[in-house]
mmCIF file of C-alpha atoms in Angstrom:
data_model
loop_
_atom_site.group_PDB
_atom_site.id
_atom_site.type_symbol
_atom_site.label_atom_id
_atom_site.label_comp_id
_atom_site.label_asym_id
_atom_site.label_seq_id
_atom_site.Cartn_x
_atom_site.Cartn_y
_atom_site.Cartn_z
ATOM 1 C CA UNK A 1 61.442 -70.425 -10.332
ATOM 2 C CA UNK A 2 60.048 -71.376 -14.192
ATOM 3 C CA UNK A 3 56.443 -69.375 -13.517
ATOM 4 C CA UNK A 4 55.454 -71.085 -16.623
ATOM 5 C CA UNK A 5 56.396 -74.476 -15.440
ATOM 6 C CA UNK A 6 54.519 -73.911 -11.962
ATOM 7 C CA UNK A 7 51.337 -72.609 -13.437
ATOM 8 C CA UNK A 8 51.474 -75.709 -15.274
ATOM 9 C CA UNK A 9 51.555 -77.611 -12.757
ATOM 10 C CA UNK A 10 49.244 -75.897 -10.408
ATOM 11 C CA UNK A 11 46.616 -76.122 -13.318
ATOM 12 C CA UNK A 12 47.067 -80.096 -13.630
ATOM 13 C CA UNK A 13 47.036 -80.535 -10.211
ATOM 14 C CA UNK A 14 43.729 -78.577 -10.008
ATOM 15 C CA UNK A 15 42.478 -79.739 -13.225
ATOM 16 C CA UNK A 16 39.727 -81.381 -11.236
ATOM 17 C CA UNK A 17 37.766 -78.530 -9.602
ATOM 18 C CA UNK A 18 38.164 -76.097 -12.188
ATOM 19 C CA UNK A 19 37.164 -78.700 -15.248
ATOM 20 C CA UNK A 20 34.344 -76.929 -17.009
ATOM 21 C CA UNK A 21 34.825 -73.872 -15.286
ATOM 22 C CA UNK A 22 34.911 -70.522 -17.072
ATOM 23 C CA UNK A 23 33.830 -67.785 -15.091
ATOM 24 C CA UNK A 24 36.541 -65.562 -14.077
ATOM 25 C CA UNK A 25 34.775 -64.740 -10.826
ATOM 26 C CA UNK A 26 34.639 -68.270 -10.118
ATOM 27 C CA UNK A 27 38.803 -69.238 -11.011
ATOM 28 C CA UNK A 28 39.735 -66.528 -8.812
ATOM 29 C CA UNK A 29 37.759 -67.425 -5.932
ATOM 30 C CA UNK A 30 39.176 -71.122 -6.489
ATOM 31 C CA UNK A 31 42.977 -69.783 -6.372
ATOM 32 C CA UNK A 32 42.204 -67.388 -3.138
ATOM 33 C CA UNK A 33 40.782 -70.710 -1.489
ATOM 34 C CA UNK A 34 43.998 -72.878 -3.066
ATOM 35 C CA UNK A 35 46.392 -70.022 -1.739
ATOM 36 C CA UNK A 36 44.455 -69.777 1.866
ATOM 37 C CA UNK A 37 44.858 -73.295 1.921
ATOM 38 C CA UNK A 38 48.827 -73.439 1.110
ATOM 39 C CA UNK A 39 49.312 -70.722 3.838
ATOM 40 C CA UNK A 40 47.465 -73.006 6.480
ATOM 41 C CA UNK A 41 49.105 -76.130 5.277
ATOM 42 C CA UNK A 42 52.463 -74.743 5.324
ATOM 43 C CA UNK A 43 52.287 -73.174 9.399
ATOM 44 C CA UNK A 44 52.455 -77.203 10.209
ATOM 45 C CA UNK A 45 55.199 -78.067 12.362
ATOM 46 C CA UNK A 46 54.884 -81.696 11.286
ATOM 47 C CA UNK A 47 54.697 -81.194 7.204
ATOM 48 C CA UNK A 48 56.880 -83.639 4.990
ATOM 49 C CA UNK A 49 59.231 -81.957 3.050
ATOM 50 C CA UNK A 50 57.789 -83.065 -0.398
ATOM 51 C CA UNK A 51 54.227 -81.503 0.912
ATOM 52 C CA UNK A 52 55.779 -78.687 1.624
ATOM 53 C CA UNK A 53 57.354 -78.365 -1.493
ATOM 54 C CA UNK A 54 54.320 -78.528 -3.170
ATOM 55 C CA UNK A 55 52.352 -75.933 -1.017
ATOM 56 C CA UNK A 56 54.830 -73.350 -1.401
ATOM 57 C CA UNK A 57 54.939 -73.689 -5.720
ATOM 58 C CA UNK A 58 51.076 -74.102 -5.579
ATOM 59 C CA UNK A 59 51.360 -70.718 -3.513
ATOM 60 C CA UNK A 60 53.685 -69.200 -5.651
ATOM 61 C CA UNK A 61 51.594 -69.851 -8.489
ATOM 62 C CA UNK A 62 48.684 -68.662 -6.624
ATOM 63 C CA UNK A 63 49.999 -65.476 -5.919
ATOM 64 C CA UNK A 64 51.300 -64.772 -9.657
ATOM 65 C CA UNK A 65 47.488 -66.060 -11.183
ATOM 66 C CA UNK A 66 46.442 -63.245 -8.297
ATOM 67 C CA UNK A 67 48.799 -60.496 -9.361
ATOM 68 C CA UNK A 68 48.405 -61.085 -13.190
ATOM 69 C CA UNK A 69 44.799 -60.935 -12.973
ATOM 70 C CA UNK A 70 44.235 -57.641 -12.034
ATOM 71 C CA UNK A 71 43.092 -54.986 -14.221
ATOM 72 C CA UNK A 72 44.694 -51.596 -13.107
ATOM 73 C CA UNK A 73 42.793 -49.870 -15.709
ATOM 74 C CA UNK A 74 39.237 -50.768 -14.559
ATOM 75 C CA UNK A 75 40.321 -51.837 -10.503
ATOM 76 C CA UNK A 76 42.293 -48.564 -9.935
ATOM 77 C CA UNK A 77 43.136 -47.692 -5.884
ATOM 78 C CA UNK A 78 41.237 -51.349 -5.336
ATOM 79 C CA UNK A 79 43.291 -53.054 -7.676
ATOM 80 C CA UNK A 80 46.726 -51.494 -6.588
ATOM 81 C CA UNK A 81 46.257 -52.410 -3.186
ATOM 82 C CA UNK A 82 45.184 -56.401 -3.796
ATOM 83 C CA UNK A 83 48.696 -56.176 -5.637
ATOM 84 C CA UNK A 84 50.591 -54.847 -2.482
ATOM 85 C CA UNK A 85 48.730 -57.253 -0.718
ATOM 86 C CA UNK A 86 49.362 -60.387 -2.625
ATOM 87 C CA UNK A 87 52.721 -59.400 -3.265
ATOM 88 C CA UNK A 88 53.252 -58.931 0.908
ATOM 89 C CA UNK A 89 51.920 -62.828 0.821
ATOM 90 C CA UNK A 90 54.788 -63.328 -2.129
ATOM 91 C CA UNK A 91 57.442 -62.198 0.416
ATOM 92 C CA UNK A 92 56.123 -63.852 3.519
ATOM 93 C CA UNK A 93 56.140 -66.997 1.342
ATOM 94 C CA UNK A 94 60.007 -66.287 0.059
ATOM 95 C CA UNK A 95 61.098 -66.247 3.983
ATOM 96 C CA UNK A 96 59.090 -68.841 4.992
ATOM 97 C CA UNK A 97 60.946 -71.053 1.935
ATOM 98 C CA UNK A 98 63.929 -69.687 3.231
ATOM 99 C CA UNK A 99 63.133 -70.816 6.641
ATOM 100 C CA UNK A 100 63.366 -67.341 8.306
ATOM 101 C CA UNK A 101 61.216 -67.746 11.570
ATOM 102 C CA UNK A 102 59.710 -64.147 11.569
ATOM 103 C CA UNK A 103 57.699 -65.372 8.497
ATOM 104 C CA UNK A 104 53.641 -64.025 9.047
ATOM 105 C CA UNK A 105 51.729 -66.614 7.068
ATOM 106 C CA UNK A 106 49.004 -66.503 9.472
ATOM 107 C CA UNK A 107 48.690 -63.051 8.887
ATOM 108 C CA UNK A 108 48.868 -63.592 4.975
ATOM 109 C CA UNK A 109 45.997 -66.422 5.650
ATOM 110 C CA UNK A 110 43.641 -64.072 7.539
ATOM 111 C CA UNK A 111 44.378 -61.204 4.999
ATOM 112 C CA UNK A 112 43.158 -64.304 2.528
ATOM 113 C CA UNK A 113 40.422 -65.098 4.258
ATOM 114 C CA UNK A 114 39.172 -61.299 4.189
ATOM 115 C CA UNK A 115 39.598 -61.057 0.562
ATOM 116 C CA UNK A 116 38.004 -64.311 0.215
ATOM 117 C CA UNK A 117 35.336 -63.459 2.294
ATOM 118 C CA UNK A 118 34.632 -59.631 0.479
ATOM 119 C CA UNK A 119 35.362 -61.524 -3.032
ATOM 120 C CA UNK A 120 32.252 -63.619 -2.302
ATOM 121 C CA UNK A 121 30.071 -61.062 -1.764
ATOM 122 C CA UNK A 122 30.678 -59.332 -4.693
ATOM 123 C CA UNK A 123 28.786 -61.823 -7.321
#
C-alpha cells in the first residue's frame, strides 16, 4: 500500500470537515472519529465491495496519521502504548482485509471509542 497515495486520499476525501482546521488536538480527534467509524462500517455483513474498499484505506490511513503523530519524547509510557494500541487496530484491519474471520474490529472500535472518549477530555 502507497501510504503517501492513501493519505492523499483520505485528506481529499475529508477535505470538508477539516477545511480551516489547525489545531492538532482537533485533527486527531477527527481521525479517531474517521477510524471508529471505518471499524463500525466495515463489521457490516451487507457492505459493497467498493465501500469496503474505501473504509479499510481510510483506516489504514487513519491508523498511520495515529502512529506518526505521536511524540515519544514528550508522551513517553502514554505514548508507547497508543502505538501498541493503534498498531493492534493495524493488524486486526490486515486480517479483516484478508478476510480471516477471527478479526476483533469491535474490539478495535471500543478500544477507539475509549481513546476517543479520554482524548476529549483532555482539552
Amino acid at each position: 500500500m502507497n501510504y503517501a497515495f492513501a493519505r492523499s486520499q483520505y485528506k481529499k476525501s475529508r477535505q470538508a470537515g477539516l477545511s480551516g482546521s489547525s489545531d492538532p488536538h482537533e485533527m486527531i480527534t477527527l481521525t479517531l472519529e474517521e477510524l471508529s467509524r471505518c471499524l463500525r462500517n466495515l463489521q457490516s455483513p451487507t457492505i459493497e465491495h467498493d465501500k469496503k474498499k474505501k473504509y479499510f484505506s481510510n483506516a489504514f490511513t487513519a491508523v498511520y496519521i495515529l502512529q506518526t503523530s505521536l511524540d515519544f519524547e514528550k508522551g513517553g509510557e502514554i505514548a508507547e502504548n497508543l502505538f501498541k494500541l493503534y498498531e493492534y487496530c493495524r493488524n486486526q484491519l490486515q486480517k479483516a482485509m484478508n478476510s480471516d474471520h477471527d478479526a476483533k474490529l469491535e474490539a478495535c472500535e471500543n478500544i477507539l471509542n475509549d481513546i476517543i472518549d479520554a482524548w476529549g477530555q483532555i482539552k
